[in-house]
Coordinates of C-alpha atoms in Angstrom, one line a residue:
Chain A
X26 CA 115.0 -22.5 129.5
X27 CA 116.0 -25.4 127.4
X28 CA 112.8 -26.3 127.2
X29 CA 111.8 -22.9 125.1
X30 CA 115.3 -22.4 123.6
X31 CA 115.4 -25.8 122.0
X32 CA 112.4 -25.8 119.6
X33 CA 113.4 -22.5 119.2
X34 CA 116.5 -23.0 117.5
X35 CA 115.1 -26.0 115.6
X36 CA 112.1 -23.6 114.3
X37 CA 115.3 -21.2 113.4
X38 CA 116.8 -24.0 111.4
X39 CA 114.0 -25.1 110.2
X40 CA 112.8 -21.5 108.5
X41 CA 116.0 -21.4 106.8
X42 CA 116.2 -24.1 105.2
X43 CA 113.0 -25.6 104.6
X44 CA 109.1 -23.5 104.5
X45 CA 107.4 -25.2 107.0
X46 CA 108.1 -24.4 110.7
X47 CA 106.9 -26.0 113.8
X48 CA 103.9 -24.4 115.5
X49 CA 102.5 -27.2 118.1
X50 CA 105.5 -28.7 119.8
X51 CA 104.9 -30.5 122.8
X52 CA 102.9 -33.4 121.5
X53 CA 103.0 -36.3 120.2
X54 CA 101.0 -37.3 117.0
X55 CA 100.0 -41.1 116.1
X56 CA 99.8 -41.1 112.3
X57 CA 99.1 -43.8 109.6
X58 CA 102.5 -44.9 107.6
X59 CA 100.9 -43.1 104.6
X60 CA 101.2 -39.6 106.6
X61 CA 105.1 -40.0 107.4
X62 CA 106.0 -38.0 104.3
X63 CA 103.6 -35.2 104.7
X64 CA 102.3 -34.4 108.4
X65 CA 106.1 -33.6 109.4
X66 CA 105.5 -31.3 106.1
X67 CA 103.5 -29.4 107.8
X68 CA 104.4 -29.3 111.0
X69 CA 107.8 -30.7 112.7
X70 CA 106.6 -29.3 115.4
X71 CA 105.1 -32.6 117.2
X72 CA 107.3 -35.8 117.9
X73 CA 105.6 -38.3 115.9
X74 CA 105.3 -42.1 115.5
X75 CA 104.4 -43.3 112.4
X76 CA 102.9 -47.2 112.2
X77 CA 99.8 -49.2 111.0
X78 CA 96.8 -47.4 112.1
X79 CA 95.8 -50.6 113.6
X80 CA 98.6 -51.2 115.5
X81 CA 98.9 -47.4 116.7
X82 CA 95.2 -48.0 117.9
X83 CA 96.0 -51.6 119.6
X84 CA 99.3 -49.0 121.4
X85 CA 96.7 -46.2 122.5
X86 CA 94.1 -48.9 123.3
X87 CA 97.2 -50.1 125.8
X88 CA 97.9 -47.1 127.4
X89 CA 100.5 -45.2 125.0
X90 CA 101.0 -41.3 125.7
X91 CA 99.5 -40.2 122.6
X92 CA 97.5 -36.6 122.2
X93 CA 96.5 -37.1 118.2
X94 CA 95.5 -40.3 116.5
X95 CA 95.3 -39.7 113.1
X96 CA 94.3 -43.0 111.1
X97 CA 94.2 -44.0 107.2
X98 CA 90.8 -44.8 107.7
X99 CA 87.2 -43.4 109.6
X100 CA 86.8 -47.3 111.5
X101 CA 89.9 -47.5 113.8
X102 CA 88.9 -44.2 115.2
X103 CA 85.1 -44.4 115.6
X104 CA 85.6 -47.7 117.4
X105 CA 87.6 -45.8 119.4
X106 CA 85.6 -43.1 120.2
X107 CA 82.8 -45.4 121.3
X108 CA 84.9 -46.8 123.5
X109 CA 85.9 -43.1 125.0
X110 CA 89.6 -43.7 124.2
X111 CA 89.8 -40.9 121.5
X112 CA 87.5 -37.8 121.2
X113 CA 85.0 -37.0 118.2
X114 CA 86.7 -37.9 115.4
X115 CA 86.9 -35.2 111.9
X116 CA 87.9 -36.5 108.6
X117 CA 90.8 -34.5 106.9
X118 CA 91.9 -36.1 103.9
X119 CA 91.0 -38.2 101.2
X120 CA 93.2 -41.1 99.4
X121 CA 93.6 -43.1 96.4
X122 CA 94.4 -47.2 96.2
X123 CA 97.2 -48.0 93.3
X124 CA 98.8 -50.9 92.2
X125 CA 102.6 -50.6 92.0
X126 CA 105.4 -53.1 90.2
X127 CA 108.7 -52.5 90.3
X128 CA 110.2 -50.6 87.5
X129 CA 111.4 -53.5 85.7
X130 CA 107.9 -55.2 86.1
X131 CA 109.6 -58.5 86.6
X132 CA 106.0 -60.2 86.1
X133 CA 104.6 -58.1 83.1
X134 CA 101.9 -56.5 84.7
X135 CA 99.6 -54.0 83.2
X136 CA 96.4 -54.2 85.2
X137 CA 94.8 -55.8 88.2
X138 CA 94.0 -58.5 86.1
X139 CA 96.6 -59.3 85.4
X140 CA 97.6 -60.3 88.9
X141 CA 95.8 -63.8 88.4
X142 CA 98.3 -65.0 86.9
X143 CA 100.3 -68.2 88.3
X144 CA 103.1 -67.1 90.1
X145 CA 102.6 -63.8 90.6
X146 CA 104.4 -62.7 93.8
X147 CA 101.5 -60.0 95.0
X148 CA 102.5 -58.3 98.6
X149 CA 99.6 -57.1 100.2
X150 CA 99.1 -55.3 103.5
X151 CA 97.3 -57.6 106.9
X152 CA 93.5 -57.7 107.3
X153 CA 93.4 -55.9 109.9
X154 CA 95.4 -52.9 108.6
X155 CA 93.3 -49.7 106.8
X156 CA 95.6 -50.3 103.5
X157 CA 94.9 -54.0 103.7
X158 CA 90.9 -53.9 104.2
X159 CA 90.8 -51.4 100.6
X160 CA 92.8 -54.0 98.7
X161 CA 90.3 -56.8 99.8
X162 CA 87.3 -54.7 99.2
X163 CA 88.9 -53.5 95.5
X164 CA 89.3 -57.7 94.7
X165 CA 86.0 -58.7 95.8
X166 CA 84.5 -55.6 94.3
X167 CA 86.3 -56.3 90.4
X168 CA 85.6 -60.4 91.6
X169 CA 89.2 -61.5 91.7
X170 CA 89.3 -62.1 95.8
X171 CA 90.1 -66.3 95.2
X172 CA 92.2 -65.8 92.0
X173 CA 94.3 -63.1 92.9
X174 CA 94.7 -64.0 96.7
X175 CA 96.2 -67.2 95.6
X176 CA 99.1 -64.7 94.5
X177 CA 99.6 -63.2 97.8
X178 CA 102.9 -64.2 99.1
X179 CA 103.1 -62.2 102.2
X180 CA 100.7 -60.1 104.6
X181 CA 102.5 -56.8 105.4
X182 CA 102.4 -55.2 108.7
X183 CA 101.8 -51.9 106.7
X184 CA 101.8 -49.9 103.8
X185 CA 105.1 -48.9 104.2
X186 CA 106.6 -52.5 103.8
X187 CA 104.4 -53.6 101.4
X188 CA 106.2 -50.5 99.7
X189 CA 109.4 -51.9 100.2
X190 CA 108.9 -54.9 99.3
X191 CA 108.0 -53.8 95.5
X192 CA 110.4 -51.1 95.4
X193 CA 113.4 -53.3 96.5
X194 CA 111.9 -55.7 93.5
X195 CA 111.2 -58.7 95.8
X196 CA 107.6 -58.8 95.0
X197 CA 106.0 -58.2 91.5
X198 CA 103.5 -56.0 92.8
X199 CA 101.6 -54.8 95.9
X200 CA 98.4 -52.6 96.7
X201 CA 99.7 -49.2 98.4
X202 CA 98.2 -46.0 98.0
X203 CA 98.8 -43.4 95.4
X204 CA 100.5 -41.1 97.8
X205 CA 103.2 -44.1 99.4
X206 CA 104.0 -44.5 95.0
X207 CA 105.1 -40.7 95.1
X208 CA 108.1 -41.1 97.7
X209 CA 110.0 -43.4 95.8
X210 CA 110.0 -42.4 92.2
X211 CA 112.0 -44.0 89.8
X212 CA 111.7 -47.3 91.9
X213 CA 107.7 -48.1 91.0
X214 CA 105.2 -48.1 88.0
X215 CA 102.1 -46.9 89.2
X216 CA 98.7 -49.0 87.2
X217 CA 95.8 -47.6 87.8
X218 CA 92.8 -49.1 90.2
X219 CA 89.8 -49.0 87.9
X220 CA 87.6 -45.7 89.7
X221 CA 84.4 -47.8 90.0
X222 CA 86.1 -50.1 91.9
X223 CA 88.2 -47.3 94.2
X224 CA 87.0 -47.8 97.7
X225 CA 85.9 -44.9 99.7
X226 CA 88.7 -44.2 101.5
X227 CA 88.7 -41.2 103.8
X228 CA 91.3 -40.5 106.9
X229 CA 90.0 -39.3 110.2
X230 CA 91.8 -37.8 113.4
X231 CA 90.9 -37.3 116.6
X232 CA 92.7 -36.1 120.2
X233 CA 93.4 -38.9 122.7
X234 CA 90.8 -38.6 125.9
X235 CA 93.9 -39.4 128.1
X236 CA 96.0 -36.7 126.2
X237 CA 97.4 -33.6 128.8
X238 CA 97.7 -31.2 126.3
X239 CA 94.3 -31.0 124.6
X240 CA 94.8 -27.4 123.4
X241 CA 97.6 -28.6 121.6
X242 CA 96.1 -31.3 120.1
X243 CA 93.4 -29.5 118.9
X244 CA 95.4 -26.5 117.5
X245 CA 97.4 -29.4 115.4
X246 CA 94.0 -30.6 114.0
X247 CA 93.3 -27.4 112.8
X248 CA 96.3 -26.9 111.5
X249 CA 95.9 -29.7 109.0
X250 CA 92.5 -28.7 108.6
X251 CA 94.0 -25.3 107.3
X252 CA 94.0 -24.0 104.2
X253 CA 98.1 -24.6 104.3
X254 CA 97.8 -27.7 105.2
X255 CA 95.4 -29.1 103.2
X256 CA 97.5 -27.5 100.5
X257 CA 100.5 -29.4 101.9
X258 CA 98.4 -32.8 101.6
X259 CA 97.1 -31.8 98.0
X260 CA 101.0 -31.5 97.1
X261 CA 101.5 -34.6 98.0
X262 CA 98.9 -36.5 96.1
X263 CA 96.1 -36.6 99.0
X264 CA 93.0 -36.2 97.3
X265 CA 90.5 -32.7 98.3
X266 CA 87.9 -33.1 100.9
X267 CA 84.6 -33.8 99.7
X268 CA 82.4 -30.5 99.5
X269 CA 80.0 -31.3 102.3
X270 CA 81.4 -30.2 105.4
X271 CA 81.9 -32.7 108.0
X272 CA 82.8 -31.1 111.1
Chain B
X17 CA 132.3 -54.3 166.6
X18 CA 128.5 -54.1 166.4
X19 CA 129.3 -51.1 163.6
X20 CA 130.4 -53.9 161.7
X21 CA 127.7 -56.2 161.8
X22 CA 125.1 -53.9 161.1
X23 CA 127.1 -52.8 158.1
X24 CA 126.8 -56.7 157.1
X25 CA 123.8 -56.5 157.7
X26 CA 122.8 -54.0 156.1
X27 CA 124.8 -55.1 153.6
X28 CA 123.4 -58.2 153.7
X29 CA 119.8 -56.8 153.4
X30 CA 120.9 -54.6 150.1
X31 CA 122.0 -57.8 148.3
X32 CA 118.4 -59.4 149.2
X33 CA 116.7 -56.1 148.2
X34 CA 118.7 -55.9 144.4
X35 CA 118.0 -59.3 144.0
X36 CA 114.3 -58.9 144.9
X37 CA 114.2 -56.5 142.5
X38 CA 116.3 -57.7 139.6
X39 CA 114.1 -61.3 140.0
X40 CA 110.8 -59.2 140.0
X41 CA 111.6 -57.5 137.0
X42 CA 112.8 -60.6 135.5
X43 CA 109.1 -62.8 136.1
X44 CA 106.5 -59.9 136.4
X45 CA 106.2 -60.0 132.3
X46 CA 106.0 -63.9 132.4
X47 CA 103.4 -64.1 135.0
X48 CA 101.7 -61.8 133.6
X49 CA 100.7 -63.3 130.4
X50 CA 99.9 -66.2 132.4
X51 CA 97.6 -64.0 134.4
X52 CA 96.0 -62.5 131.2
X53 CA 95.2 -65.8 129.8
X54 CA 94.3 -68.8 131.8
X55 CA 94.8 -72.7 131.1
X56 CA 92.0 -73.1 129.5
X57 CA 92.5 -70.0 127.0
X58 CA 95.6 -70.6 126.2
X59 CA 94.0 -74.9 125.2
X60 CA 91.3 -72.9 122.9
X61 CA 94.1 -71.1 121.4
X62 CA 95.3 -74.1 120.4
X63 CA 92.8 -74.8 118.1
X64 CA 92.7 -71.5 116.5
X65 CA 94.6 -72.1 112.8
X66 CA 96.6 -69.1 112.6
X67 CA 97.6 -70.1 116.2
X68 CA 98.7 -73.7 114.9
X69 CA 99.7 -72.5 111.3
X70 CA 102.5 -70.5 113.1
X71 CA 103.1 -73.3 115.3
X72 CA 103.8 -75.4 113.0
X73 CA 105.7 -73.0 110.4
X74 CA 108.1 -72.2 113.6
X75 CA 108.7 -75.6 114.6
X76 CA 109.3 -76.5 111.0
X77 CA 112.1 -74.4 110.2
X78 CA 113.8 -74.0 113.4
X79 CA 114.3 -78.1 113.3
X80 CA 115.6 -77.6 109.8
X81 CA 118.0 -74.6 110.5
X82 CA 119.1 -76.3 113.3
X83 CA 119.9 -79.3 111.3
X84 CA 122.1 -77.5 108.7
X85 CA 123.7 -75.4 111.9
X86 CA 124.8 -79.1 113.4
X87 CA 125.8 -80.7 109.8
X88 CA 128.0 -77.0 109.0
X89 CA 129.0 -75.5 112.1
X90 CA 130.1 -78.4 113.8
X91 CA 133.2 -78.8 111.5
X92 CA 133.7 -75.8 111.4
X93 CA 133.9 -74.9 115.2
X94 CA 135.8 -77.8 115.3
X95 CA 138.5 -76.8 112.7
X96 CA 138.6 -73.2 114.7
X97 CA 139.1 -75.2 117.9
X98 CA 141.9 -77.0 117.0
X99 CA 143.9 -75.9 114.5
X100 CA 145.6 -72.4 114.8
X101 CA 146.5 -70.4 111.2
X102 CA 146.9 -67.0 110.4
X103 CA 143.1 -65.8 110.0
X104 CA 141.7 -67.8 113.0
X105 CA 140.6 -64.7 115.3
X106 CA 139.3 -63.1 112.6
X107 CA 137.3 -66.2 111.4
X108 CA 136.3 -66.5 114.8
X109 CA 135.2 -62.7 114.8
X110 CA 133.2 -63.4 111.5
X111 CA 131.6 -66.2 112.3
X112 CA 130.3 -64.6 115.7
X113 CA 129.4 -61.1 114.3
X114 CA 125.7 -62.0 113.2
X115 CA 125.4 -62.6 117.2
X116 CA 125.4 -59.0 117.7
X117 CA 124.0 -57.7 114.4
X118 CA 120.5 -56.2 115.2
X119 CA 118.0 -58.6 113.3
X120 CA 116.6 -55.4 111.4
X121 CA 120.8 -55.3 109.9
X122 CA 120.8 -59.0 109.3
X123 CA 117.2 -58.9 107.0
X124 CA 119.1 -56.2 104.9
X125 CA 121.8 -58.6 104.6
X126 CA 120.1 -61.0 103.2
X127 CA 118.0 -59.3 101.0
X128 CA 121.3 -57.5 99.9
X129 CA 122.7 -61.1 99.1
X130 CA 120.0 -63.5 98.6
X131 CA 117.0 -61.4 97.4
X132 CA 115.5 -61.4 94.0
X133 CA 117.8 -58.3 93.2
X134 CA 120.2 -58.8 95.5
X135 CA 124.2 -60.3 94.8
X136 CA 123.8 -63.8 94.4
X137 CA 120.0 -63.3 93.3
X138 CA 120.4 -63.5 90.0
X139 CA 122.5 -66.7 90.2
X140 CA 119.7 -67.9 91.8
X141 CA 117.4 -67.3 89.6
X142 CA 119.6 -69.1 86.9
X143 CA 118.4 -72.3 88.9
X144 CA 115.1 -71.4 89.5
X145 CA 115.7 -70.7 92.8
X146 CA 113.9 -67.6 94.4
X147 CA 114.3 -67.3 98.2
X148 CA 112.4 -64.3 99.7
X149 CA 108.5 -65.2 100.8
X150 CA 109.3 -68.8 100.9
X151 CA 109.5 -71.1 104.0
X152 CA 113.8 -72.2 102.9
X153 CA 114.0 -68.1 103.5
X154 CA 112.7 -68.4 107.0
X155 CA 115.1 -70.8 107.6
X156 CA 117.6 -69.5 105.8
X157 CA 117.2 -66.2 108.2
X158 CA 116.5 -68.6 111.5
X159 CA 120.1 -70.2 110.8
X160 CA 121.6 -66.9 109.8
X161 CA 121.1 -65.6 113.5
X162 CA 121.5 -68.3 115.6
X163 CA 124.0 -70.7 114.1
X164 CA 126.8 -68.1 115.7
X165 CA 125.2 -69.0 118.9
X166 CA 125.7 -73.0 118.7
X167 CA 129.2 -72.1 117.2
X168 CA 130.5 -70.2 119.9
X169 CA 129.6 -72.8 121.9
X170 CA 131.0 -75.5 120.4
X171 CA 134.6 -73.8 119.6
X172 CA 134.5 -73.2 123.8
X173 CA 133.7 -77.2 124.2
X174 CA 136.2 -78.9 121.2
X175 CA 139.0 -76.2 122.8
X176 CA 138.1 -78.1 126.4
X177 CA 138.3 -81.4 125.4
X178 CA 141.5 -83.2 127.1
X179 CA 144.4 -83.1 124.0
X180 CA 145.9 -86.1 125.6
X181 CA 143.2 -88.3 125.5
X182 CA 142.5 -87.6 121.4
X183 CA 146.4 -88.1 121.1
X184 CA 146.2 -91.6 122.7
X185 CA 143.2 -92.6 120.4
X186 CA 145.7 -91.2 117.9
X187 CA 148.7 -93.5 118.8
X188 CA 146.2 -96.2 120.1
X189 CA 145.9 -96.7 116.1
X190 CA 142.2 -95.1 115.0
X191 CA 142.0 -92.5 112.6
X192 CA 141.3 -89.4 112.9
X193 CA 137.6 -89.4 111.8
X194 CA 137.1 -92.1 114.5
X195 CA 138.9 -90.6 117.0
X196 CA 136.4 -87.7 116.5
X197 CA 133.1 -89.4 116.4
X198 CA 134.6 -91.5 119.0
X199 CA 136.9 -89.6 121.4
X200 CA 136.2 -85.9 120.8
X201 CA 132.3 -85.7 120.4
X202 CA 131.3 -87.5 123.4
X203 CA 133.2 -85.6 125.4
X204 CA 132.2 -82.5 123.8
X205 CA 128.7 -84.2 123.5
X206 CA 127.3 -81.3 126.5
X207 CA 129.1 -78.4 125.1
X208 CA 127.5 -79.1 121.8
X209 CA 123.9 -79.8 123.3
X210 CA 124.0 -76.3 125.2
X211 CA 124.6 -74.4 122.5
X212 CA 121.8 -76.3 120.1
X213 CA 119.7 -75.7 122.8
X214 CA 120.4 -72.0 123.2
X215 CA 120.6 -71.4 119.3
X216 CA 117.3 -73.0 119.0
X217 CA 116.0 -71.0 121.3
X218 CA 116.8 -68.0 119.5
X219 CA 115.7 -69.4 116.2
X220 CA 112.0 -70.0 117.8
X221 CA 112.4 -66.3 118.9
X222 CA 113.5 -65.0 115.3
X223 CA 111.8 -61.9 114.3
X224 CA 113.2 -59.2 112.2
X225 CA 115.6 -60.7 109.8
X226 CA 112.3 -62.8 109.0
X227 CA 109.7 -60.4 107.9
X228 CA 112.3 -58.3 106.2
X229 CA 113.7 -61.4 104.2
X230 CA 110.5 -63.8 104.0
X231 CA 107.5 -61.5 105.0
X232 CA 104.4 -62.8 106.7
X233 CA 102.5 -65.1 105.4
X234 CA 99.9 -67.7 107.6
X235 CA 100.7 -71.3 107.0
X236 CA 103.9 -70.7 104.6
X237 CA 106.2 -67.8 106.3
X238 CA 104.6 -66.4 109.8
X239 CA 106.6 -67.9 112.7
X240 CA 104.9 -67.0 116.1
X241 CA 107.0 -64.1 116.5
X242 CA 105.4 -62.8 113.3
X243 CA 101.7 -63.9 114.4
X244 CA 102.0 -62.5 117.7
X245 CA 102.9 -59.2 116.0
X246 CA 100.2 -59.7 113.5
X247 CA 97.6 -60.9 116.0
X248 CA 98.6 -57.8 118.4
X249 CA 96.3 -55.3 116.3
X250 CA 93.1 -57.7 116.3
X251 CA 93.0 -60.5 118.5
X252 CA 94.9 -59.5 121.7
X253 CA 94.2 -62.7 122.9
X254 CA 95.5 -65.0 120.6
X255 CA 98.6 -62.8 120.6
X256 CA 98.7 -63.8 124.8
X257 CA 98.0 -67.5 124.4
X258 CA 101.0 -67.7 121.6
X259 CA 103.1 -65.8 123.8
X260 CA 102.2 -68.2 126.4
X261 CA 102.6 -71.6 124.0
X262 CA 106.9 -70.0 123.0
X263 CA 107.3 -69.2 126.9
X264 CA 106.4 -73.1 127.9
X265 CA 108.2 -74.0 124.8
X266 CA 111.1 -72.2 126.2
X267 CA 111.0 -73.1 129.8
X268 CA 111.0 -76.9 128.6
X269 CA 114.3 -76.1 126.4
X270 CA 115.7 -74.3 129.6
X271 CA 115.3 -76.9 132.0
X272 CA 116.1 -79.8 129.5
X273 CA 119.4 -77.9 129.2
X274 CA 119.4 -77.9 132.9
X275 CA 118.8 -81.1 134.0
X276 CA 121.2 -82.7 130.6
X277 CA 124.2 -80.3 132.4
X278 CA 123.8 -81.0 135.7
X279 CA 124.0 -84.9 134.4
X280 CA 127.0 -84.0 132.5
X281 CA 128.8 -82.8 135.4
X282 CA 129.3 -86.2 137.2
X283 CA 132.2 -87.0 138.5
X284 CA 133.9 -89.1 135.8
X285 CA 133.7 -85.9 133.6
X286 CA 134.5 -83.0 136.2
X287 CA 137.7 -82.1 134.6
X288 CA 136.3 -82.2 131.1
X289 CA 132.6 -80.5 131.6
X290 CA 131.6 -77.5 129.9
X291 CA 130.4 -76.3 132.8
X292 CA 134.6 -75.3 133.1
X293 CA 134.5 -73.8 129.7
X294 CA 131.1 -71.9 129.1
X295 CA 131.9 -70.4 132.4
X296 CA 134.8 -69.0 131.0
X297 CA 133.7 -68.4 127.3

């Protein structure tokens, strides 16, 4: 009984106050920091848990009880498809890489090249994480890997922090993507990643092969797959599918 | 008659079975990064440079914090040990709250306070000092949360120290800067060891004050907390073999601590050991 009555009354609440209203409850969703803003958009449904897609992967990799991975980039979960952990994996958004300062723009900043400058405090995100890959491909694609890593002052765990760490003013500037500069306006200047050096950076998600509720999972895929909730992504600055279908 | 001795008994048998248990649960995560990697892995590791980097970073600035904890918090405990004014519990209070302040609190803290835009920031910045990303904010952080635990300790130890014998020193003719370093530090000499001992422990184990105040960073700001948290997304094994390097690093501090108290408690010193005071504290 509580079971039904409390989603219930949360989907009550919920319908009030805000549009969206939980549809797949009974899951829980594994989702790239960049999605913490939107997914609970459009659905509050699912519990989620929100961390570096890396990390999330290393967790489900170990055993955590997760029925959608949903990863800021289409390599965590193809590796983990091959390895039967995750099932098929579909691509469902796109997004951009920025460069953000803080407000103030302690450091004068007003391009990437700028970051090559001595004593530039640049927060960047680890290797291993999706957000931290595109930020080494952009410098090695525009040829400022040696100069501007010299800058980096610390290897964030995910986009989230490296976020934080501009926002709070701490750093000078960090690579986060366009979406993350959205949540906290007022606190960051967005500068632009020249497009020919964008990376191609595409998010996939797929349901967990140890998941119990598959049906669930999948309706939840489709439902970001939707045409509401790929209008809920658009809103907040995820970039259209490409035309091709994938799936 | 016989009721009661299998109620001992069983008694008895419920003691050994919770203690089975509760020692279990205590050594099964141990062993089991021992069991994960062997000797030899965890030798290789040790070659590794983000393995050594962090090493070296952690070493590095838990020596140093704990070398500003014993040059400040000495005095300090000793001033709360043995003088009483209005304020004392309250200082005492203060100085033990980062103790139980989750780490996550204590990086806001200092951010709030020492970061670029934080209180005394700008101050700071007057002198050309900037403290987050740097290795000073690692140990800044490291000494933030576990000086209260070397305080604590030594309040409980300068309290225990016999009153009579510092008052003969006293009247004996030596002043009171020699009766400390010669009366009332040797005989708080164990007191003060444990609690360097356990407040370095923490410090090696610091985590979230650190990446929230001096990020992560190989070679300049990535402790091995921070590396095995880095290295638990791509290199499972690296993570294992660091966990493996702080856990013998640990055990040695543990059983140093061990075998320097069980020296302390000889006879001569019974009535003064700390063994009577952290007991009690």
């Amino acid at each position: 009984m509580k079971r039904i009555l409390v989603p219930l009354v949360v989907a009550l609440a919920m319908a009030t106050t805000a549009a969206a209203a939980p549809r797949v409850s009974g899951i829980t969703v594994y989702a790239a920091s960049s999605l913490t803003d939107v997914f609970p958009r459009i659905d509050p449904g699912p519990k989620y848990s929100f961390g570096a897609s890396s990390t999330l992967a290393a967790q489900i990799t170990q055993g955590a009880p997760a029925d959608v991975f949903a990863s800021a980039n289409t390599t965590i979960p193809d590796q983990l498809f091959a390895k039967g952990l995750v099932q098929k994996p579909v691509v469902f958004t796109r997004n951009r890489l920025v460069l953000v300062v803080p407000t103030s723009n302690p450091a004068g900043i007003q391009s990437v090249y700028d970051l090559r400058k001595p004593g530039t405090k640049l927060v960047i995100a680890a290797t291993a994480v999706p957000v931290g890959s595109y930020t080494l491909q952009v410098l090695k694609q525009m040829g400022l890997t040696a100069s501007v890593l010299r800058n980096v002052v610390s290897r964030e765990s995910d986009v989230r922090s490296v976020l934080s760490k501009v926002a709070l003013g701490e750093a000078d500037a960090g690579f986060v993507y366009s979406t993350d500069a959205k949540t906290v306006p007022g606190k960051v200047q967005v500068i632009k990643v020249p497009a020919w050096a964008q990376p191609k950076l595409t998010y996939a998600m797929a349901i967990v092969a140890s998941s119990s509720n598959k049906a669930a999972a999948q309706r939840y895929i489709s439902e970001i797959l939707s045409k509401a909730g790929q209008a809920k992504m658009l809103a907040a600055g995820f970039l259209a599918l490409p035309k091709k279908k994938t799936g | 008659m016989s009721g009661r001795g299998a109620r001992r008994a069983l008694l008895g048998l419920a003691y050994f079975l919770a203690s089975g248990v509760a020692l279990a649960f205590l050594v099964l995560p141990v062993l089991a990064i021992f069991v994960h990697v062997s000797p030899g892995k965890l030798i290789d590791q040790l070659s590794n440079p983000v393995v050594t980097d962090a090493l070296i970073v952690s070493l590095k600035t838990t020596v140093l914090a704990q070398a500003l904890i014993l040059l400040f918090g000495t005095p300090t405990a000793y001033l709360l040990a043995s003088r009483r004014f209005p304020g004392r519990s309250l200082c005492v209070t203060l100085v033990e709250l980062p103790l139980v302040l989750p780490p996550a609190v204590a990086g806001i803290g200092l951010l709030a306070a020492l970061g670029r835009e934080g209180m005394l920031g700008s101050s700071l910045d007057a002198f050309g000092v900037s403290l987050p990303f740097t290795q000073s904010a690692v140990t800044v952080a490291v000494a933030y949360v576990a000086s209260p635990l070397y305080i604590r300790q030594a309040i409980a130890s300068f309290e225990a120290t016999d009153p009579h014998l510092t008052a003969a020193s006293r009247t004996l003719g030596a002043g009171a800067l020699r009766t400390f370093f010669r009366v009332v530090l040797p005989l708080a000499r164990g007191g003060l060891v444990a609690g360097l001992a356990l407040s370095f422990a923490r410090g090696l184990g610091e985590f979230g004050a650190t990446i929230m105040f001096a990020g992560s960073l190989q070679g300049v700001t990535q402790t091995l907390p921070l590396a095995i948290y880095a290295e638990f997304d791509q290199n499972f094994d690296a993570a294992l073999a660091m966990s493996g390097v702080l856990i013998v690093i640990s055990a040695v501090l543990l059983l140093t601590l061990r075998i320097g108290l069980s020296w302390q408690r000889s006879p001569s010193t019974r009535s003064l050991s700390l063994f009577g005071t952290s007991g009690s504290a």
